[in-house]
Coordinates of N, CA and C and ligand atoms in Angstrom, one line a residue:
M1 N 14.6 3.5 13.0 CA 13.3 3.1 12.0 C 12.3 4.5 12.2
S2 N 12.2 5.2 13.2 CA 11.0 6.2 12.9 C 11.8 6.9 12.2
E3 N 13.2 7.3 12.1 CA 13.6 8.3 11.3 C 13.5 8.3 9.7
T4 N 13.2 6.9 9.5 CA 13.0 6.6 8.0 C 11.9 6.4 7.8
L5 N 10.6 6.3 8.9 CA 9.2 6.4 8.2 C 8.8 7.4 7.4
S6 N 8.2 7.0 6.0 CA 7.9 8.0 5.4 C 6.1 7.3 4.9
F7 N 5.5 8.8 5.4 CA 3.8 8.6 5.6 C 3.2 8.4 4.0
S8 N 2.5 8.3 3.2 CA 1.5 8.7 1.7 C 0.5 8.7 2.2
L9 N 0.1 10.3 1.8 CA -0.6 10.9 2.1 C -1.4 11.7 1.1
V10 N -3.1 12.2 1.0 CA -4.1 12.5 0.5 C -4.1 14.2 1.0
E11 N -4.3 14.2 2.0 CA -4.6 15.5 2.9 C -4.3 15.9 4.1
I12 N -4.7 16.9 4.8 CA -4.4 17.3 6.3 C -5.0 18.0 6.1
F13 N -6.5 18.2 7.2 CA -7.5 19.5 7.2 C -7.9 19.6 8.5
E14 N -8.1 20.7 9.2 CA -8.6 20.9 10.8 C -10.3 21.3 10.3
S15 N -11.1 20.1 10.9 CA -12.3 20.6 10.8 C -13.3 20.4 11.9
L16 N -14.4 20.2 12.1 CA -15.2 19.4 12.8 C -15.9 17.9 12.3
Q17 N -15.9 17.4 13.3 CA -16.5 15.9 13.1 C -18.4 15.7 12.4
G18 N -18.0 15.7 11.7 CA -19.4 15.0 10.6 C -20.6 14.5 10.6
E19 N -19.9 13.5 11.2 CA -20.9 12.3 11.6 C -20.8 11.2 13.0
G20 N -21.3 10.3 13.4 CA -21.3 9.4 14.4 C -21.1 10.4 15.2
R21 N -21.0 9.6 16.4 CA -20.9 10.0 18.0 C -20.0 11.3 18.5
N22 N -19.5 11.3 18.0 CA -18.4 12.7 17.9 C -18.1 13.6 17.1
F23 N -20.0 13.7 16.6 CA -20.0 14.8 16.0 C -20.1 16.0 16.5
G24 N -19.4 17.1 15.7 CA -19.4 18.6 16.1 C -17.8 18.6 16.8
R25 N -17.3 17.4 17.0 CA -15.8 17.4 18.3 C -14.9 18.4 16.6
P26 N -13.9 19.6 16.7 CA -13.1 20.0 16.5 C -12.1 19.1 15.9
C27 N -11.3 18.6 14.9 CA -10.5 18.1 14.8 C -9.5 17.9 13.7
V28 N -8.0 17.4 13.6 CA -7.4 17.4 12.6 C -7.7 16.2 12.1
F29 N -8.3 16.4 10.5 CA -8.0 14.9 9.7 C -6.9 14.8 8.6
V30 N -6.6 13.5 9.3 CA -5.0 13.3 8.4 C -5.6 11.8 7.3
R31 N -5.6 12.2 6.2 CA -5.9 11.0 5.4 C -5.1 10.8 4.8
F32 N -5.0 9.4 5.1 CA -3.8 8.4 4.3 C -4.1 7.8 2.9
A33 N -3.1 7.8 1.9 CA -3.4 7.3 0.8 C -3.8 5.9 0.9
G34 N -4.2 4.8 -0.5 CA -4.5 3.6 -0.2 C -5.5 3.3 0.3
C35 N -6.2 2.1 -0.1 CA -7.3 1.4 0.4 C -7.2 -0.3 0.0
N36 N -7.6 -1.0 1.0 CA -7.8 -2.3 0.5 C -8.9 -3.1 0.3
L37 N -9.6 -2.0 -0.2 CA -10.9 -2.2 -0.8 C -11.5 -1.5 -1.9
S38 N -12.4 -1.2 -2.9 CA -12.6 -0.9 -3.7 C -14.3 -0.6 -4.3
C39 N -14.7 0.0 -3.4 CA -15.9 0.4 -3.0 C -16.7 0.8 -4.1
S40 N -18.1 0.6 -4.9 CA -18.4 1.1 -6.3 C -19.1 2.8 -5.9
W41 N -19.5 2.9 -4.8 CA -19.9 4.4 -4.5 C -18.4 5.4 -3.8
C42 N -17.7 5.0 -4.0 CA -16.4 5.2 -3.2 C -16.2 6.9 -3.8
D43 N -16.6 7.7 -2.7 CA -16.4 9.0 -3.2 C -15.6 9.8 -2.9
T44 N -14.3 8.8 -2.3 CA -13.1 9.4 -1.3 C -11.6 9.4 -2.3
D45 N -11.2 10.5 -2.4 CA -10.1 10.5 -2.9 C -8.7 9.5 -2.1
C46 N -8.1 8.7 -3.0 CA -7.1 7.7 -2.1 C -6.3 8.1 -2.6
K47 N -5.7 8.7 -3.6 CA -4.3 8.3 -4.4 C -3.3 9.5 -3.4
E48 N -2.3 8.9 -3.4 CA -1.0 10.0 -2.8 C -0.9 11.6 -2.8
K49 N -0.8 12.7 -2.5 CA -0.8 13.5 -3.1 C 0.8 14.0 -2.6
F50 N 1.2 13.1 -1.0 CA 2.2 13.9 -0.9 C 3.0 13.1 -0.1
R51 N 4.0 13.0 0.1 CA 5.0 12.0 1.7 C 5.4 13.0 2.9
S52 N 5.1 12.1 3.8 CA 5.8 12.9 5.5 C 6.7 12.2 6.1
S53 N 7.7 12.5 6.8 CA 8.2 11.7 7.6 C 7.2 12.1 8.8
L54 N 8.0 11.0 10.0 CA 6.9 10.9 11.4 C 7.1 12.2 11.8
P55 N 8.1 12.8 12.0 CA 8.7 14.0 12.9 C 7.7 15.3 12.0
D56 N 8.0 15.1 10.7 CA 7.1 16.4 9.6 C 5.6 16.4 10.5
L57 N 5.1 15.1 10.5 CA 3.5 14.8 10.1 C 3.0 15.3 11.5
V58 N 3.9 15.1 12.0 CA 3.8 15.3 14.0 C 3.6 16.5 14.2
A59 N 4.6 17.2 13.3 CA 4.8 18.5 13.6 C 3.4 19.3 12.7
E60 N 3.1 18.8 11.3 CA 2.3 19.6 10.9 C 1.1 19.1 11.6
I61 N 0.3 18.6 12.4 CA -0.8 17.9 13.1 C -0.8 18.5 14.3
S62 N 0.6 19.0 14.7 CA 0.5 19.6 15.7 C 0.5 21.4 16.0
S63 N 0.3 21.6 14.4 CA 0.7 22.8 14.0 C -1.2 23.6 14.1
F64 N -2.2 22.5 14.2 CA -3.6 23.2 13.9 C -4.2 23.7 15.6
K65 N -4.9 24.7 15.7 CA -5.9 24.2 16.8 C -6.0 23.3 18.2
A66 N -6.8 22.2 17.1 CA -7.5 21.0 17.4 C -6.6 20.1 18.2
R67 N -7.3 19.4 19.2 CA -5.8 18.7 19.8 C -6.5 17.0 19.5
S68 N -7.5 16.9 18.7 CA -8.1 15.7 18.8 C -7.7 15.5 17.3
V69 N -7.2 14.1 16.9 CA -6.9 13.6 15.4 C -7.8 12.7 15.1
V70 N -8.3 12.6 13.5 CA -8.8 11.6 13.3 C -8.2 11.0 12.0
L71 N -7.4 9.4 12.5 CA -6.4 9.0 11.3 C -7.9 8.0 10.6
T72 N -7.2 8.8 9.0 CA -8.7 8.2 8.4 C -7.9 7.8 6.8
G73 N -8.9 7.2 6.1 CA -7.9 7.0 5.1 C -9.1 7.5 3.5
G74 N -9.0 6.4 2.4 CA -8.2 5.3 2.7 C -8.5 4.4 3.5
E75 N -7.4 3.2 4.1 CA -7.5 2.5 5.1 C -6.4 3.0 6.0
P76 N -6.5 3.5 7.3 CA -5.2 3.3 8.1 C -4.6 1.8 8.3
T77 N -5.4 0.8 8.3 CA -4.4 -0.3 9.5 C -3.9 -1.2 8.1
I78 N -3.8 -0.5 7.2 CA -2.8 -0.7 6.1 C -1.5 -0.1 6.1
V79 N -1.4 1.3 6.5 CA -0.1 2.2 6.8 C 0.4 1.6 8.0
E80 N 1.8 1.7 6.8 CA 3.3 1.0 8.2 C 3.3 2.0 8.6
G81 N 4.1 2.3 10.1 CA 4.6 3.2 11.0 C 3.5 3.8 12.2
M82 N 2.5 3.1 11.5 CA 1.1 3.3 13.0 C 1.3 2.9 14.3
P83 N 2.0 2.2 14.5 CA 1.8 2.1 15.8 C 2.8 3.4 16.3
E84 N 4.0 3.9 15.7 CA 5.2 5.2 15.9 C 4.5 5.8 16.1
L85 N 3.7 5.9 15.3 CA 2.5 7.3 14.8 C 1.7 7.8 16.0
V86 N 1.1 6.6 16.5 CA 0.0 6.8 17.3 C 1.4 7.5 18.8
A87 N 1.6 6.5 19.2 CA 2.8 6.7 20.4 C 3.6 8.3 20.4
S88 N 3.7 9.1 19.1 CA 4.2 10.4 19.1 C 3.0 11.1 19.1
L89 N 2.0 11.2 18.9 CA 0.3 11.4 19.3 C 0.3 11.6 20.5
K90 N 0.3 10.4 21.0 CA -0.1 10.4 22.7 C 0.8 11.1 23.1
E91 N 2.0 11.3 23.3 CA 3.4 11.9 23.6 C 2.6 13.3 23.3
A92 N 2.3 14.0 22.6 CA 1.9 15.1 21.8 C 0.4 15.4 22.9
G93 N -0.3 14.4 23.6 CA -1.3 15.0 24.7 C -2.8 14.9 23.2
F94 N -2.5 14.2 22.3 CA -4.1 14.4 21.3 C -4.8 13.2 21.8
W95 N -6.2 13.2 21.5 CA -6.9 12.4 21.7 C -7.1 12.0 20.9
I96 N -7.0 10.2 20.0 CA -7.2 10.0 18.8 C -8.4 8.8 18.6
A97 N -8.9 9.2 17.2 CA -9.5 8.6 16.9 C -9.2 7.9 15.3
V98 N -9.8 7.1 14.9 CA -9.2 5.7 13.6 C -10.6 5.5 12.5
E99 N -11.1 5.9 11.8 CA -11.5 5.1 11.2 C -11.1 4.2 10.1
T100 N -11.8 3.2 10.0 CA -11.4 1.9 9.2 C -12.9 1.4 8.4
N101 N -12.2 0.5 8.0 CA -13.5 -0.6 7.2 C -13.4 -1.7 7.6
G102 N -12.7 -1.9 8.6 CA -13.1 -3.4 9.7 C -12.4 -4.3 8.9
V103 N -11.9 -4.5 7.9 CA -11.6 -6.0 7.0 C -10.4 -6.1 8.1
K104 N -9.4 -5.8 8.3 CA -7.8 -5.8 9.1 C -8.1 -5.1 10.4
D105 N -7.5 -6.5 11.4 CA -7.7 -5.6 12.9 C -6.5 -5.2 13.1
A106 N -5.7 -4.2 13.6 CA -4.1 -4.1 14.1 C -4.2 -3.9 15.8
S107 N -3.3 -4.2 15.9 CA -2.5 -4.2 17.4 C -2.9 -3.0 17.7
W108 N -2.1 -1.9 17.2 CA -1.9 -0.8 17.5 C -3.8 0.3 17.6
L109 N -4.6 -0.1 17.2 CA -5.8 0.6 17.7 C -5.8 0.6 18.9
S110 N -5.5 -0.7 19.8 CA -5.6 -1.0 21.1 C -5.5 0.1 21.5
F111 N -4.3 1.3 21.4 CA -3.5 2.5 22.2 C -4.4 3.9 21.6
V112 N -5.9 4.0 20.6 CA -5.7 5.0 20.3 C -7.4 5.1 21.4
D113 N -8.1 6.5 21.6 CA -9.2 6.2 22.0 C -10.7 6.0 21.6
Y114 N -10.7 5.8 20.2 CA -12.3 6.1 19.7 C -11.6 5.1 18.5
V115 N -12.6 3.9 17.7 CA -12.6 3.3 16.7 C -13.7 3.5 16.1
A116 N -13.9 4.2 15.0 CA -15.0 4.1 13.9 C -14.8 2.8 13.5
C117 N -16.0 2.1 13.3 CA -15.4 1.0 11.8 C -16.9 1.2 11.0
S118 N -16.7 1.3 9.3 CA -17.3 1.1 8.5 C -17.6 0.2 8.2
P119 N -18.0 -0.8 8.0 CA -18.0 -1.9 7.4 C -18.8 -1.9 6.2
K120 N -18.3 -2.8 5.1 CA -18.7 -2.5 3.5 C -19.4 -3.8 3.2
V121 N -20.8 -3.5 3.0 CA -22.3 -4.8 2.8 C -21.7 -5.6 0.8
E122 N -20.7 -4.6 0.4 CA -19.9 -5.6 -0.9 C -19.1 -6.3 -0.2
Y123 N -18.4 -6.3 1.0 CA -17.4 -6.9 1.4 C -18.0 -7.8 2.5
A124 N -18.8 -8.2 2.6 CA -19.6 -8.8 3.6 C -19.0 -10.6 3.9
H125 N -18.4 -10.9 3.0 CA -17.6 -12.4 3.4 C -16.2 -12.2 3.8
L126 N -15.4 -10.9 3.8 CA -14.5 -10.2 4.8 C -14.7 -10.0 6.2
Y127 N -15.6 -10.1 6.2 CA -16.0 -9.7 8.1 C -16.0 -11.3 8.7
D128 N -15.7 -12.3 8.1 CA -15.9 -13.3 8.6 C -14.3 -14.0 8.9
S129 N -13.2 -12.9 8.8 CA -12.3 -13.7 8.5 C -11.8 -13.5 9.6
P130 N -10.7 -14.5 10.9 CA -10.5 -13.8 11.8 C -9.3 -12.7 12.1
M131 N -9.0 -12.5 10.9 CA -7.9 -11.4 11.0 C -9.0 -9.9 11.0
S132 N -10.0 -9.7 10.8 CA -11.3 -8.7 10.5 C -11.2 -8.0 11.9
L133 N -11.8 -7.1 12.3 CA -11.6 -6.0 13.2 C -13.2 -6.8 14.6
K134 N -12.7 -6.9 15.4 CA -13.9 -7.5 16.4 C -14.5 -6.7 17.0
A135 N -13.7 -5.7 18.0 CA -14.4 -4.1 18.5 C -13.8 -3.3 18.1
A136 N -15.0 -2.4 18.2 CA -15.4 -1.0 17.7 C -16.0 0.2 19.0
D137 N -16.0 1.3 18.7 CA -16.6 1.9 19.8 C -18.1 2.5 19.1
E138 N -17.2 2.9 17.5 CA -19.3 3.1 16.6 C -18.9 2.1 15.7
V139 N -19.8 1.7 15.0 CA -19.9 0.9 13.8 C -21.1 1.5 13.0
R140 N -20.5 1.9 11.9 CA -21.5 3.1 11.0 C -21.6 2.0 9.5
V141 N -23.1 1.6 9.2 CA -23.1 1.0 8.0 C -23.8 1.9 6.6
V142 N -23.3 2.3 6.3 CA -24.1 3.2 4.9 C -24.9 1.9 4.3
A143 N -26.4 2.6 4.1 CA -27.6 1.9 3.3 C -27.3 1.8 2.2
S144 N -26.6 0.9 2.0 CA -26.7 1.2 0.1 C -27.6 0.2 -0.8
S145 N -28.0 -0.6 0.1 CA -29.2 -1.3 -0.8 C -30.0 -1.6 0.6
P146 N -31.5 -1.9 0.0 CA -32.3 -2.4 1.3 C -32.0 -4.0 1.7
A147 N -30.8 -4.4 1.3 CA -30.4 -5.8 2.0 C -29.9 -5.6 3.4
S148 N -29.3 -4.0 3.3 CA -28.2 -3.9 4.6 C -28.9 -4.1 5.5
A149 N -30.1 -4.4 5.9 CA -30.2 -4.7 7.0 C -29.8 -5.6 7.4
D150 N -30.2 -7.2 6.8 CA -29.1 -8.3 6.8 C -28.3 -8.2 7.2
F151 N -27.2 -7.4 6.5 CA -25.9 -7.0 6.9 C -25.0 -6.4 8.0
C152 N -26.4 -5.6 8.3 CA -26.5 -4.6 10.1 C -26.3 -5.8 10.8
R153 N -27.7 -7.0 10.7 CA -27.8 -8.1 12.0 C -26.1 -9.2 12.4
S154 N -25.8 -9.2 10.8 CA -24.5 -10.2 11.2 C -23.3 -9.3 11.4
I155 N -23.1 -8.4 11.2 CA -21.9 -7.1 11.3 C -22.5 -7.2 13.1
R156 N -23.3 -7.1 13.2 CA -23.7 -6.6 15.0 C -23.1 -8.3 15.8
E157 N -23.4 -9.0 15.3 CA -22.5 -10.6 16.0 C -21.2 -10.4 15.7
K158 N -20.6 -9.8 14.7 CA -19.3 -10.0 14.6 C -18.1 -8.8 15.0
I159 N -18.7 -7.3 15.4 CA -18.1 -6.4 16.0 C -18.7 -6.2 16.8
A160 N -18.2 -5.9 18.6 CA -18.9 -5.8 19.7 C -18.5 -3.4 19.8
A161 N -19.8 -3.2 19.9 CA -19.6 -1.5 19.7 C -20.6 -1.0 20.6
T162 N -20.3 -0.2 20.9 CA -21.2 0.9 22.0 C -21.9 1.5 21.1
D163 N -22.1 2.1 20.1 CA -23.3 2.5 19.3 C -23.1 1.7 17.5
Y164 N -24.0 1.6 17.0 CA -24.4 1.3 15.8 C -25.5 2.1 14.9
Y165 N -24.9 2.8 13.6 CA -25.7 3.4 13.6 C -25.8 3.3 11.4
V166 N -26.6 3.6 10.8 CA -26.9 3.3 9.9 C -26.7 4.8 9.0
S167 N -26.0 4.7 7.8 CA -26.1 6.3 6.6 C -26.9 6.0 6.1
P168 N -27.0 7.1 5.7 CA -27.4 7.1 3.9 C -26.3 7.3 3.2
C169 N -26.6 6.3 2.3 CA -25.8 6.0 0.6 C -25.7 7.7 0.0
D170 N -24.4 8.1 -0.4 CA -24.3 9.4 -1.0 C -23.9 9.2 -2.4
R171 N -24.6 9.1 -3.7 CA -24.5 8.7 -4.4 C -24.4 9.9 -5.4
D172 N -23.3 10.5 -6.2 CA -23.5 11.7 -6.8 C -23.9 12.5 -6.1
G173 N -23.7 12.8 -5.1 CA -24.0 14.5 -4.4 C -25.3 13.9 -3.9
K174 N -26.1 12.8 -3.9 CA -27.1 12.7 -3.3 C -27.8 11.6 -2.3
M175 N -28.0 11.9 -1.2 CA -28.1 11.5 -0.1 C -29.5 10.5 0.0
D176 N -29.4 9.4 -0.2 CA -30.7 8.0 -0.1 C -31.1 8.2 1.5
F177 N -32.1 8.9 2.0 CA -32.7 8.8 3.0 C -33.1 7.5 3.0
A178 N -34.2 7.5 2.5 CA -35.5 6.7 2.2 C -35.0 5.2 2.8
T179 N -33.8 4.8 2.2 CA -33.3 3.3 2.3 C -32.8 3.5 3.7
A180 N -32.0 4.3 4.3 CA -31.4 4.3 5.6 C -32.7 4.1 6.3
K181 N -33.9 4.7 6.2 CA -34.5 5.3 7.5 C -35.6 3.5 6.9
S182 N -35.6 3.0 5.8 CA -36.3 1.6 5.8 C -35.5 0.3 7.1
V183 N -34.3 0.5 6.9 CA -33.1 0.0 7.0 C -33.1 0.0 8.4
I184 N -33.2 1.2 9.2 CA -33.1 1.5 10.1 C -34.9 0.7 11.2
S185 N -36.1 1.1 10.7 CA -37.1 0.3 10.8 C -36.9 -0.8 11.1
E186 N -36.3 -1.9 10.1 CA -36.4 -3.1 10.1 C -35.9 -3.3 11.4
L187 N -34.2 -2.3 11.6 CA -33.9 -3.4 12.3 C -34.4 -2.7 14.1
G188 N -34.3 -1.4 14.0 CA -35.2 -1.4 15.4 C -34.3 -0.9 17.0
N189 N -32.8 -1.2 16.4 CA -32.1 -1.0 17.8 C -30.8 -0.2 17.0
W190 N -30.8 0.5 15.9 CA -29.6 1.4 15.0 C -30.0 2.7 14.8
S191 N -29.5 3.7 15.3 CA -29.2 5.1 15.0 C -29.1 5.6 13.7
L192 N -29.8 6.6 13.3 CA -29.4 7.3 12.1 C -28.3 8.4 12.2
S193 N -26.8 8.2 11.4 CA -25.7 9.1 11.2 C -26.0 9.9 10.3
V194 N -26.0 11.1 10.0 CA -25.8 11.7 9.1 C -24.3 12.5 8.8
Q195 N -24.2 12.5 7.2 CA -22.5 13.0 7.1 C -23.4 14.7 6.8
F196 N -23.1 15.5 8.2 CA -23.8 16.7 8.2 C -22.7 17.6 7.9
H197 N -21.4 17.1 7.5 CA -20.1 18.3 7.1 C -21.0 18.4 5.3
K198 N -21.6 17.0 4.7 CA -21.5 17.6 3.9 C -23.0 18.6 3.3
I199 N -23.7 18.1 4.2 CA -25.3 19.1 4.0 C -24.8 20.4 4.8
L200 N -23.6 20.2 6.1 CA -23.8 22.0 6.6 C -23.0 22.8 5.6
G201 N -21.8 22.1 4.9 CA -20.7 22.5 4.3 C -19.4 22.7 4.5
F202 N -19.0 22.0 5.6 CA -18.2 22.1 5.5 C -17.0 20.7 5.2
R203 N -15.8 20.9 5.9 CA -14.9 19.6 5.3 C -15.2 18.1 6.1
Ligands
SF4_1 S1 -13.4 1.4 2.3 FE1 -13.9 3.1 2.2 S2 -11.7 4.8 0.9 FE2 -11.7 2.3 0.8 S3 -12.8 2.0 -1.1 FE3 -14.1 1.2 0.2 S4 -15.4 3.1 0.7 FE4 -13.5 4.2 -0.3

């Protein structure tokens, strides 16, 4: 089975984690193609650029210096072959983080080291599903509107996490800090997470 796995990818690169609790950690970022949502403000390219077999993907990830890997997208939980990839990366000694929108839970998530969930207010109803994610290490909500505070409260009831963050919405390269600050002030128990990689100029 693992010999026939073929992953649909956008990019693989090494950088520092730019947001959340692991800010500054050197990581290999693996961006998978495809997403199960279509957020209006999405600035992520989710179209397939190349494909890779499991052994080739693990070899490419291992060719970088960083011993931490972030599996991101797009949406990793809709990617086939993730249990095999996670097992191979663990065997190779990697610390593994996953970034997900949380609409879909996946059993293999319990084998990774860190789950960062970024639920989307535009798809609030999907987080009522029994199939959605129920636990993560960190939850990050983009403050796309002042109504995001209500969404944050409801998400905190649905997804158990250690840290809860609000991020400013980035529209056309401009971060909306004012809305993020007002949402955080209203909540009182969430923190600010900024996409520092955009401000500091790394990927
Ligand atoms: S979940 Fe993320 S990658 Fe998917 S459409 Fe929304 S912002 Fe884009």
